[in-house]
């Protein structure tokens, strides 16, 4: 018996699209889960421009199980995260670091199972990556723990000791869960946040110290840190923090963005510091995380929306990076391709539609009209304006001085006439000289150019025959697009032929 699941997908425009997915009856170790809750994560934002079902922090109730399922039964409340299945055989899997399994057979969000996700009514998952949600954790709280909670718990469980002093930058989704987990584990937690606004919240969650970071160049009087967990959605200015790090301390940048990690190297070298990459948690730690959260009443601060199209859209709007572009690797590759071919298409179009015809026309013109006539034409064009101005001004001044002579003294008017005439003559000389120079430069440049092209190429052909490679369009229709140059005498020398 199949199940028609309602799902919410991304789209090229970034709009959330409601759709349906047919889910087969679970077989073997598969489990059909009716999704009751889903967290919304920054990672979903990265995928919302893709045609895939979104959501990877799901919680639901087991509705059907395959014949090989051993650990779950119908009615169990389960959660799942970014990883759907691992190969179980690679070195990472054997070491229990299955969150880093990249072997074939491994299935993760965004790469496999694109037809289903936690933004939907149902999904079928392998039982190996479904985790029973303990009774002490409400499903709405369990959902965000499955990804963000697991990520910060992994750091705590793998790298941090209870006697350590840990700085946490940011008190958002990841940060506030980190503060809760770390303080409950007995760690000395120091929170760094942009403004004073979150001081009370941080201290209430168990942080021992809080520092507002805006405009701070160096932190004065703050005891050094063993670890620094960066949970902000943009990487910080490292300098103030590097001054706070103990020798042999570690930095965990959890900021998932596609920019480069730029950090001063000398403090890292001299301090023997580590920069640690980490993502979600191994299965063992995922399980421990849920148990720990239940035991210590760790509750993510949540805002609830209905699990429908509007709710998903509204919820995603609340993500701090909702105005950013979605930079998955595939997306980056495609958009690079797209922009490169767009640029090539534009330059090609400019060349074929404007530049080459214009050049061809002017060449034709110069070939038809003798060079002396060309010279006179260009010179006349340049000299026309000063000549016209000269005539108008002369007329005007002669008339005005004549009028002056009638009314006043003769000597004064003669002097003025002389002055104006010489001034006008001078202006005319300058203008003519300028026109002559410009014309000479232009014409000699052209003659030089013609000389070079004629000696370089076969005589009688104004341009070498060439085939212009056309950028491959992204779709299949590109195969048939060829650009050839036809006869040089034809005014439309370049033809685009497409036969799709
Ligand atoms: Zn996530
Ligand atoms: Zn593996």
Short mmCIF file of C-alpha atoms and ligand atoms in Angstrom, two decimals:
data_model
loop_
_atom_site.label_atom_id
_atom_site.label_comp_id
_atom_site.label_asym_id
_atom_site.label_seq_id
_atom_site.Cartn_x
_atom_site.Cartn_y
_atom_site.Cartn_z
CA UNK A 1 0.00 0.00 0.00
CA UNK A 2 1.49 3.32 -1.04
CA UNK A 3 1.11 6.61 0.81
CA UNK A 4 0.51 9.95 -0.93
CA UNK A 5 2.57 12.39 1.10
CA UNK A 6 2.21 16.15 0.93
CA UNK A 7 5.63 17.75 0.65
CA UNK A 8 7.06 21.28 0.45
CA UNK A 9 9.81 21.82 -2.06
CA UNK A 10 12.22 24.54 -3.05
CA UNK A 11 12.15 26.00 -6.56
CA UNK A 12 14.47 27.96 -8.84
CA UNK A 13 12.77 31.20 -7.77
CA UNK A 14 13.15 30.30 -4.10
CA UNK A 15 9.41 30.09 -3.62
CA UNK A 16 8.11 27.17 -1.56
CA UNK A 17 6.10 24.79 -3.72
CA UNK A 18 3.54 22.33 -2.36
CA UNK A 19 3.59 18.95 -4.06
CA UNK A 20 2.85 15.27 -3.47
CA UNK A 21 5.16 12.30 -3.30
CA UNK A 22 4.16 8.67 -3.56
CA UNK A 23 5.89 6.69 -0.84
CA UNK A 24 6.20 2.92 -1.20
CA UNK A 25 5.35 0.60 1.67
CA UNK A 26 8.45 0.35 3.89
CA UNK A 27 10.53 -2.74 3.15
CA UNK A 28 13.39 -4.35 5.07
CA UNK A 29 14.81 -1.87 7.55
CA UNK A 30 12.63 1.00 6.29
CA UNK A 31 10.16 2.87 8.45
CA UNK A 32 7.23 5.05 7.40
CA UNK A 33 7.09 8.11 9.66
CA UNK A 34 4.19 10.55 9.88
CA UNK A 35 5.96 13.86 10.38
CA UNK A 36 4.56 15.91 13.22
CA UNK A 37 7.28 18.54 13.65
CA UNK A 38 10.22 19.94 11.73
CA UNK A 39 12.90 22.42 12.62
CA UNK A 40 13.91 25.08 10.11
CA UNK A 41 17.64 25.40 9.73
CA UNK A 42 19.96 27.80 7.90
CA UNK A 43 20.93 24.86 5.71
CA UNK A 44 17.37 24.70 4.35
CA UNK A 45 17.89 28.24 3.14
CA UNK A 46 20.89 27.01 1.11
CA UNK A 47 18.68 24.49 -0.67
CA UNK A 48 15.50 26.47 -1.24
CA UNK A 49 16.42 27.25 -4.85
CA UNK A 50 16.55 23.57 -5.72
CA UNK A 51 13.76 21.32 -6.87
CA UNK A 52 13.83 19.08 -3.81
CA UNK A 53 11.78 18.53 -0.68
CA UNK A 54 13.19 20.67 2.12
CA UNK A 55 13.59 20.04 5.83
CA UNK A 56 16.11 17.89 7.67
CA UNK A 57 15.23 18.25 11.35
CA UNK A 58 12.21 16.02 11.57
CA UNK A 59 10.20 14.41 14.33
CA UNK A 60 7.25 12.11 13.82
CA UNK A 61 5.41 8.95 14.73
CA UNK A 62 6.23 5.55 13.29
CA UNK A 63 3.24 4.40 11.21
CA UNK A 64 4.54 1.33 9.36
CA UNK A 65 7.70 -0.71 9.63
CA UNK A 66 9.49 -3.03 7.21
CA UNK A 67 9.87 -6.72 8.03
CA UNK A 68 13.54 -6.22 8.99
CA UNK A 69 13.06 -3.39 11.50
CA UNK A 70 14.28 -4.44 14.94
CA UNK A 71 14.57 -1.38 17.18
CA UNK A 72 11.38 0.52 16.42
CA UNK A 73 7.69 -0.24 16.61
CA UNK A 74 4.56 1.44 15.33
CA UNK A 75 3.68 4.41 17.54
CA UNK A 76 7.26 5.30 18.55
CA UNK A 77 8.18 8.98 18.45
CA UNK A 78 11.35 9.31 16.38
CA UNK A 79 13.56 12.08 15.08
CA UNK A 80 16.02 12.33 12.19
CA UNK A 81 18.54 14.82 10.93
CA UNK A 82 20.88 15.61 8.06
CA UNK A 83 22.14 12.05 7.55
CA UNK A 84 19.64 9.49 6.24
CA UNK A 85 21.89 6.45 5.92
CA UNK A 86 25.58 5.60 5.89
CA UNK A 87 27.55 2.89 4.13
CA UNK A 88 28.48 1.17 7.40
CA UNK A 89 31.77 -0.07 5.96
CA UNK A 90 34.06 2.91 5.31
CA UNK A 91 36.77 3.95 7.76
CA UNK A 92 34.66 6.78 9.17
CA UNK A 93 31.71 4.46 9.74
CA UNK A 94 33.94 1.85 11.39
CA UNK A 95 35.44 4.50 13.67
CA UNK A 96 31.98 5.64 14.71
CA UNK A 97 32.39 8.97 12.93
CA UNK A 98 29.53 8.17 10.59
CA UNK A 99 28.63 11.87 10.25
CA UNK A 100 31.68 12.00 7.95
CA UNK A 101 30.76 8.95 5.84
CA UNK A 102 31.06 10.10 2.25
CA UNK A 103 31.16 6.65 0.68
CA UNK A 104 28.73 5.55 -2.03
CA UNK A 105 25.65 4.22 -0.31
CA UNK A 106 25.67 7.07 2.18
CA UNK A 107 22.59 9.27 1.97
CA UNK A 108 22.44 12.84 3.22
CA UNK A 109 20.11 15.78 2.87
CA UNK A 110 20.44 17.58 -0.44
CA UNK A 111 22.14 14.63 -2.14
CA UNK A 112 19.75 11.72 -1.70
CA UNK A 113 16.04 11.25 -1.06
CA UNK A 114 15.21 14.57 -2.69
CA UNK A 115 11.57 13.45 -3.00
CA UNK A 116 11.02 13.59 0.75
CA UNK A 117 12.04 15.64 3.76
CA UNK A 118 10.81 16.90 7.06
CA UNK A 119 8.75 19.65 5.38
CA UNK A 120 5.99 17.19 4.53
CA UNK A 121 3.36 14.88 5.91
CA UNK A 122 5.23 11.56 5.67
CA UNK A 123 8.63 10.14 4.84
CA UNK A 124 10.25 6.71 4.63
CA UNK A 125 13.65 6.37 6.32
CA UNK A 126 16.05 3.63 7.20
CA UNK A 127 15.72 2.76 10.88
CA UNK A 128 19.50 3.10 11.36
CA UNK A 129 19.20 6.89 11.33
CA UNK A 130 15.95 7.28 13.21
CA UNK A 131 16.39 8.15 16.88
CA UNK A 132 13.79 7.50 19.55
CA UNK A 133 12.81 10.78 21.17
CA UNK A 134 12.87 10.29 24.96
CA UNK A 135 9.69 11.05 26.88
CA UNK A 136 11.36 14.02 28.58
CA UNK A 137 11.80 15.89 25.29
CA UNK A 138 8.73 17.36 23.58
CA UNK A 139 8.65 16.66 19.82
CA UNK A 140 8.68 20.39 19.01
CA UNK A 141 11.88 20.72 21.04
CA UNK A 142 13.40 17.54 19.66
CA UNK A 143 13.19 18.75 16.04
CA UNK A 144 15.81 21.54 16.25
CA UNK A 145 17.97 19.33 18.45
CA UNK A 146 18.31 16.80 15.62
CA UNK A 147 20.64 19.10 13.67
CA UNK A 148 21.75 22.23 15.54
CA UNK A 149 21.63 20.53 18.93
CA UNK A 150 23.58 17.56 17.65
CA UNK A 151 26.24 19.82 16.11
CA UNK A 152 27.04 21.66 19.34
CA UNK A 153 26.72 18.49 21.44
CA UNK A 154 29.28 16.78 19.21
CA UNK A 155 31.82 19.50 20.07
CA UNK A 156 31.06 19.20 23.76
CA UNK A 157 31.22 15.43 23.77
CA UNK A 158 34.31 15.09 21.55
CA UNK A 159 36.55 18.01 22.45
CA UNK A 160 35.50 19.75 25.68
CA UNK A 161 36.08 18.78 29.32
CA UNK A 162 33.85 19.99 32.15
CA UNK A 163 36.75 22.03 33.58
CA UNK A 164 37.27 23.93 30.34
CA UNK A 165 36.37 27.52 29.65
CA UNK A 166 34.42 27.90 26.42
CA UNK A 167 33.56 31.05 24.52
CA UNK A 168 30.42 30.97 22.40
CA UNK A 169 30.00 33.68 19.77
CA UNK A 170 26.35 34.31 18.98
CA UNK A 171 23.20 33.45 20.85
CA UNK A 172 21.04 32.43 17.90
CA UNK A 173 19.81 28.96 16.93
CA UNK A 174 23.08 27.11 17.48
CA UNK A 175 24.46 29.43 20.15
CA UNK A 176 21.59 29.22 22.61
CA UNK A 177 21.56 25.41 22.40
CA UNK A 178 25.34 25.37 22.90
CA UNK A 179 25.04 27.51 26.02
CA UNK A 180 22.46 25.12 27.47
CA UNK A 181 24.39 21.93 26.69
CA UNK A 182 27.77 23.28 27.81
CA UNK A 183 26.55 24.82 31.06
CA UNK A 184 24.62 21.65 31.95
CA UNK A 185 27.87 19.73 31.44
CA UNK A 186 29.56 21.99 33.98
CA UNK A 187 31.62 23.97 31.50
CA UNK A 188 32.54 27.60 32.23
CA UNK A 189 30.60 29.33 29.45
CA UNK A 190 31.31 32.85 28.19
CA UNK A 191 28.89 34.34 25.66
CA UNK A 192 29.86 36.97 23.09
CA UNK A 193 26.99 38.75 21.38
CA UNK A 194 26.69 41.89 19.27
CA UNK A 195 24.81 44.02 21.75
CA UNK A 196 23.83 43.96 25.42
CA UNK A 197 20.33 42.87 24.36
CA UNK A 198 20.87 39.17 25.05
CA UNK A 199 22.79 39.46 28.34
CA UNK A 200 19.88 38.47 30.57
CA UNK A 201 18.90 35.57 28.30
CA UNK A 202 22.47 34.24 28.19
CA UNK A 203 22.93 34.41 31.95
CA UNK A 204 19.51 32.81 32.53
CA UNK A 205 20.56 29.91 30.34
CA UNK A 206 23.56 29.35 32.58
CA UNK A 207 26.39 31.36 31.02
CA UNK A 208 28.84 32.71 33.61
CA UNK A 209 29.92 35.75 31.65
CA UNK A 210 28.56 37.87 28.82
CA UNK A 211 30.36 40.39 26.62
CA UNK A 212 28.90 42.72 24.02
CA UNK A 213 31.22 42.73 21.02
CA UNK A 214 30.15 45.67 18.89
CA UNK A 215 33.09 48.04 18.33
CA UNK A 216 35.39 46.05 20.64
CA UNK A 217 39.04 45.90 19.45
CA UNK A 218 40.42 43.98 22.44
CA UNK A 219 38.64 42.35 25.35
CA UNK A 220 40.15 43.77 28.54
CA UNK A 221 40.23 41.70 31.73
CA UNK A 222 38.59 38.61 30.23
CA UNK A 223 40.19 35.33 31.32
CA UNK A 224 41.57 33.26 28.42
CA UNK A 225 39.53 30.54 26.74
CA UNK A 226 40.20 26.87 25.98
CA UNK A 227 37.65 26.71 23.16
CA UNK A 228 35.80 29.15 20.97
CA UNK A 229 32.59 28.05 19.25
CA UNK A 230 31.52 30.39 16.44
CA UNK A 231 27.78 30.10 15.86
CA UNK A 232 27.06 33.37 14.06
CA UNK A 233 25.85 33.28 10.47
CA UNK A 234 28.78 35.44 9.36
CA UNK A 235 32.37 34.91 10.44
CA UNK A 236 33.59 37.40 13.05
CA UNK A 237 36.61 39.72 13.08
CA UNK A 238 39.09 37.25 14.56
CA UNK A 239 41.54 39.70 16.11
CA UNK A 240 39.73 40.48 19.37
CA UNK A 241 39.10 36.76 19.96
CA UNK A 242 42.61 35.53 19.11
CA UNK A 243 43.88 37.68 21.96
CA UNK A 244 41.60 35.69 24.28
CA UNK A 245 42.69 32.20 23.29
CA UNK A 246 44.95 30.07 25.48
CA UNK A 247 47.92 28.31 23.87
CA UNK A 248 46.79 24.95 22.44
CA UNK A 249 43.18 26.11 22.40
CA UNK A 250 40.68 25.32 19.63
CA UNK A 251 38.30 27.28 17.45
CA UNK A 252 35.16 25.68 15.97
CA UNK A 253 33.73 27.78 13.14
CA UNK A 254 30.17 26.51 12.59
CA UNK A 255 29.29 29.34 10.20
CA UNK A 256 28.02 27.50 7.14
CA UNK A 257 28.83 29.83 4.28
CA UNK A 258 30.89 29.52 1.10
CA UNK A 259 33.40 32.27 1.73
CA UNK A 260 37.03 31.71 2.67
CA UNK A 261 38.12 31.39 6.26
CA UNK A 262 40.56 34.28 6.63
CA UNK A 263 42.33 34.37 9.95
CA UNK A 264 45.67 35.84 11.15
CA UNK A 265 48.15 32.98 10.99
CA UNK A 266 50.81 34.03 13.53
CA UNK A 267 48.63 33.70 16.65
CA UNK A 268 47.54 30.27 15.40
CA UNK A 269 51.16 29.13 14.88
CA UNK A 270 52.63 30.68 18.00
CA UNK A 271 49.69 29.55 20.14
CA UNK A 272 49.68 26.01 18.73
CA UNK A 273 45.97 26.53 18.16
CA UNK A 274 43.59 24.28 16.25
CA UNK A 275 40.78 25.24 13.92
CA UNK A 276 38.33 22.36 13.97
CA UNK A 277 35.76 21.61 11.30
CA UNK A 278 32.77 19.67 12.56
CA UNK A 279 29.22 19.02 11.45
CA UNK A 280 26.22 17.35 13.11
CA UNK A 281 27.01 14.31 15.24
CA UNK A 282 27.81 10.66 15.03
CA UNK A 283 24.90 8.33 15.67
CA UNK A 284 26.22 7.51 19.13
CA UNK A 285 26.41 11.18 20.05
CA UNK A 286 23.03 11.91 18.48
CA UNK A 287 21.51 9.32 20.79
CA UNK A 288 23.40 10.59 23.83
CA UNK A 289 22.43 14.16 22.97
CA UNK A 290 18.71 13.33 23.14
CA UNK A 291 19.16 11.50 26.44
CA UNK A 292 21.24 14.36 27.86
CA UNK A 293 18.63 16.90 26.72
CA UNK A 294 15.88 14.89 28.42
CA UNK A 295 17.87 14.52 31.66
CA UNK A 296 18.78 18.21 31.86
CA UNK A 297 15.54 19.66 30.45
CA UNK A 298 17.32 21.33 27.56
CA UNK A 299 14.71 23.19 25.54
CA UNK A 300 15.46 25.14 22.40
CA UNK A 301 13.64 28.46 22.30
CA UNK A 302 11.14 27.97 19.48
CA UNK A 303 8.56 29.84 17.48
CA UNK A 304 5.86 27.65 15.96
CA UNK A 305 4.27 27.75 12.52
CA UNK A 306 1.79 25.45 10.85
CA UNK A 307 3.44 22.77 8.73
CA UNK A 308 1.87 24.00 5.48
CA UNK A 309 3.06 26.16 2.57
CA UNK A 310 2.38 29.45 4.35
CA UNK A 311 3.89 28.22 7.58
CA UNK A 312 7.06 27.03 5.88
CA UNK A 313 7.40 30.32 3.99
CA UNK A 314 6.76 32.39 7.09
CA UNK A 315 9.18 30.32 9.14
CA UNK A 316 11.94 30.55 6.55
CA UNK A 317 11.53 34.31 6.42
CA UNK A 318 12.59 34.34 10.06
CA UNK A 319 15.98 32.84 9.30
CA UNK A 320 18.63 35.49 9.77
CA UNK A 321 20.20 34.72 6.40
CA UNK A 322 16.90 34.49 4.47
CA UNK A 323 18.04 37.30 2.18
CA UNK A 324 21.20 35.46 1.19
CA UNK A 325 21.81 33.43 -1.93
CA UNK A 326 21.82 29.64 -1.74
CA UNK A 327 25.39 28.59 -2.32
CA UNK A 328 25.41 24.80 -2.58
CA UNK A 329 28.34 23.47 -4.56
CA UNK A 330 26.11 22.44 -7.46
CA UNK A 331 24.39 25.79 -7.39
CA UNK A 332 27.68 27.64 -7.45
CA UNK A 333 28.89 25.57 -10.39
CA UNK A 334 25.66 26.14 -12.31
CA UNK A 335 25.50 29.83 -11.59
CA UNK A 336 29.15 30.26 -12.58
CA UNK A 337 28.41 28.43 -15.82
CA UNK A 338 25.30 30.52 -16.35
CA UNK A 339 26.98 33.85 -15.77
CA UNK A 340 30.01 32.88 -17.87
CA UNK A 341 27.85 31.89 -20.81
CA UNK A 342 25.66 34.98 -20.35
CA UNK A 343 28.74 37.18 -20.55
CA UNK A 344 29.97 35.30 -23.61
CA UNK A 345 26.52 35.56 -25.23
CA UNK A 346 26.43 39.31 -24.63
CA UNK A 347 29.91 39.97 -25.92
CA UNK A 348 29.22 37.79 -28.95
CA UNK A 349 25.97 39.58 -29.62
CA UNK A 350 27.68 42.95 -29.24
CA UNK A 351 30.40 41.86 -31.63
CA UNK A 352 28.10 40.40 -34.29
CA UNK A 353 25.24 42.88 -34.05
CA UNK A 354 27.07 46.16 -33.53
CA UNK A 355 30.82 46.22 -33.59
CA UNK A 356 31.48 44.16 -36.72
CA UNK A 357 28.73 45.78 -38.86
CA UNK A 358 29.89 49.24 -37.84
CA UNK A 359 33.49 48.43 -38.64
CA UNK A 360 32.46 46.81 -41.91
CA UNK A 361 30.36 49.79 -42.92
CA UNK A 362 33.12 52.28 -42.22
CA UNK A 363 35.61 50.08 -44.06
CA UNK A 364 33.29 49.92 -47.04
CA UNK A 365 32.86 53.66 -46.94
CA UNK A 366 36.57 54.31 -46.89
CA UNK A 367 37.07 51.84 -49.70
CA UNK A 368 34.46 53.45 -51.92
CA UNK A 369 35.38 57.08 -51.24
CA UNK A 370 38.91 58.25 -52.18
CA UNK A 371 41.16 59.21 -49.31
CA UNK A 372 41.37 62.91 -50.29
CA UNK A 373 37.58 63.22 -50.31
CA UNK A 374 37.52 61.49 -46.96
CA UNK A 375 40.08 63.94 -45.61
CA UNK A 376 38.05 66.93 -46.82
CA UNK A 377 34.82 65.42 -45.44
CA UNK A 378 36.31 64.82 -41.99
CA UNK A 379 38.00 68.21 -41.95
CA UNK A 380 34.78 69.95 -43.02
CA UNK A 381 32.89 68.14 -40.29
CA UNK A 382 35.41 69.30 -37.68
CA UNK A 383 35.73 72.83 -39.06
CA UNK A 384 32.03 73.43 -39.60
CA UNK A 385 31.26 74.54 -36.06
CA UNK A 386 34.04 77.16 -35.70
CA UNK A 387 33.30 78.54 -39.18
CA UNK A 388 29.62 78.92 -38.44
CA UNK A 389 30.38 80.51 -35.07
CA UNK A 390 32.86 82.85 -36.76
CA UNK A 391 30.35 84.04 -39.33
CA UNK A 392 27.63 84.65 -36.75
CA UNK A 393 29.98 86.45 -34.39
CA UNK A 394 31.49 88.60 -37.17
CA UNK A 395 28.09 89.68 -38.37
CA UNK A 396 27.04 90.48 -34.84
CA UNK A 397 30.16 92.48 -33.95
CA UNK A 398 30.33 94.40 -37.27
CA UNK A 399 26.71 95.41 -36.87
CA UNK A 400 27.11 96.43 -33.24
CA UNK A 401 30.31 98.43 -33.86
CA UNK A 402 28.72 100.11 -36.88
CA UNK A 403 25.81 101.11 -34.68
CA UNK A 404 28.29 102.39 -32.03
CA UNK A 405 30.18 104.44 -34.66
CA UNK A 406 26.99 106.18 -35.73
CA UNK A 407 26.14 107.19 -32.20
CA UNK A 408 29.60 107.96 -30.65
CA UNK A 409 33.19 108.68 -31.42
CA UNK A 410 34.84 107.32 -34.54
CA UNK A 411 38.24 106.46 -32.99
CA UNK A 412 36.77 104.39 -30.21
CA UNK A 413 34.64 102.41 -32.62
CA UNK A 414 37.57 101.78 -35.00
CA UNK A 415 39.71 100.50 -32.12
CA UNK A 416 36.95 98.20 -30.99
CA UNK A 417 36.45 96.93 -34.52
CA UNK A 418 40.15 96.15 -34.84
CA UNK A 419 40.21 94.40 -31.46
CA UNK A 420 37.18 92.23 -32.23
CA UNK A 421 38.40 91.33 -35.68
CA UNK A 422 41.81 90.21 -34.44
CA UNK A 423 40.20 88.25 -31.60
CA UNK A 424 37.88 86.50 -34.00
CA UNK A 425 40.67 85.75 -36.46
CA UNK A 426 42.75 84.26 -33.67
CA UNK A 427 39.87 82.05 -32.53
CA UNK A 428 39.30 80.93 -36.09
CA UNK A 429 42.99 80.07 -36.53
CA UNK A 430 43.01 78.00 -33.33
CA UNK A 431 39.81 76.20 -34.37
CA UNK A 432 41.15 75.42 -37.82
CA UNK A 433 44.45 74.23 -36.41
CA UNK A 434 42.61 71.92 -34.01
CA UNK A 435 40.39 70.57 -36.80
CA UNK A 436 43.41 69.99 -39.01
CA UNK A 437 45.34 68.14 -36.31
CA UNK A 438 42.39 65.93 -35.35
CA UNK A 439 41.67 65.09 -38.95
CA UNK A 440 45.31 64.29 -39.67
CA UNK A 441 45.55 62.04 -36.59
CA UNK A 442 42.33 60.22 -37.43
CA UNK A 443 43.09 59.72 -41.09
CA UNK A 444 46.70 58.69 -40.55
CA UNK A 445 45.63 56.20 -37.85
CA UNK A 446 43.13 54.70 -40.26
CA UNK A 447 45.65 54.56 -43.09
CA UNK A 448 48.15 52.87 -40.75
CA UNK A 449 45.53 50.35 -39.65
CA UNK A 450 44.56 49.57 -43.23
CA UNK A 451 48.20 49.14 -44.14
CA UNK A 452 48.75 46.68 -41.28
CA UNK A 453 45.61 44.62 -42.00
CA UNK A 454 46.31 44.54 -45.71
CA UNK A 455 49.87 43.33 -45.26
CA UNK A 456 48.80 40.79 -42.63
CA UNK A 457 45.89 39.25 -44.51
CA UNK A 458 45.20 38.19 -48.03
CA UNK A 459 44.75 41.13 -50.36
CA UNK A 460 41.20 42.03 -51.33
CA UNK A 461 39.50 40.56 -48.26
CA UNK A 462 38.76 43.21 -45.66
CA UNK A 463 38.62 40.66 -42.77
CA UNK A 464 39.92 37.17 -42.35
CA UNK A 465 37.25 34.50 -42.67
CA UNK A 466 36.65 32.99 -39.29
CA UNK A 467 34.26 30.76 -37.42
CA UNK A 468 33.08 32.25 -34.17
CA UNK A 469 32.66 29.70 -31.41
CA UNK A 470 29.36 30.17 -29.68
CA UNK A 471 28.98 29.54 -25.94
CA UNK A 472 27.29 26.26 -25.24
CA UNK A 473 23.87 26.93 -23.87
CA UNK A 474 23.02 24.98 -20.78
CA UNK A 475 20.26 22.98 -22.37
CA UNK A 476 20.38 20.29 -25.05
CA UNK A 477 19.41 22.69 -27.81
CA UNK A 478 22.96 24.04 -27.85
CA UNK A 479 24.15 21.18 -30.06
CA UNK A 480 22.71 22.72 -33.18
CA UNK A 481 23.89 26.29 -32.72
CA UNK A 482 26.73 27.21 -35.04
CA UNK A 483 27.87 30.57 -36.20
CA UNK A 484 29.54 30.88 -39.57
CA UNK A 485 30.63 33.89 -41.48
CA UNK A 486 29.25 33.94 -45.00
CA UNK A 487 30.40 36.00 -47.98
CA UNK A 488 32.24 39.16 -47.05
CA UNK A 489 30.20 41.23 -49.49
CA UNK A 490 26.96 40.26 -47.81
CA UNK A 491 25.92 42.99 -45.42
CA UNK A 492 24.68 40.44 -42.92
CA UNK A 493 27.81 38.41 -42.66
CA UNK A 494 27.01 36.48 -39.55
CA UNK A 495 24.18 34.01 -39.39
CA UNK A 496 22.92 32.06 -36.47
CA UNK A 497 21.56 28.71 -37.40
CA UNK A 498 19.56 26.70 -35.01
CA UNK A 499 17.66 23.56 -35.77
CA UNK A 500 16.25 22.10 -32.59
ZN1 LIG B 1 20.30 21.86 10.05
ZN1 LIG B 2 30.61 5.03 5.62
#
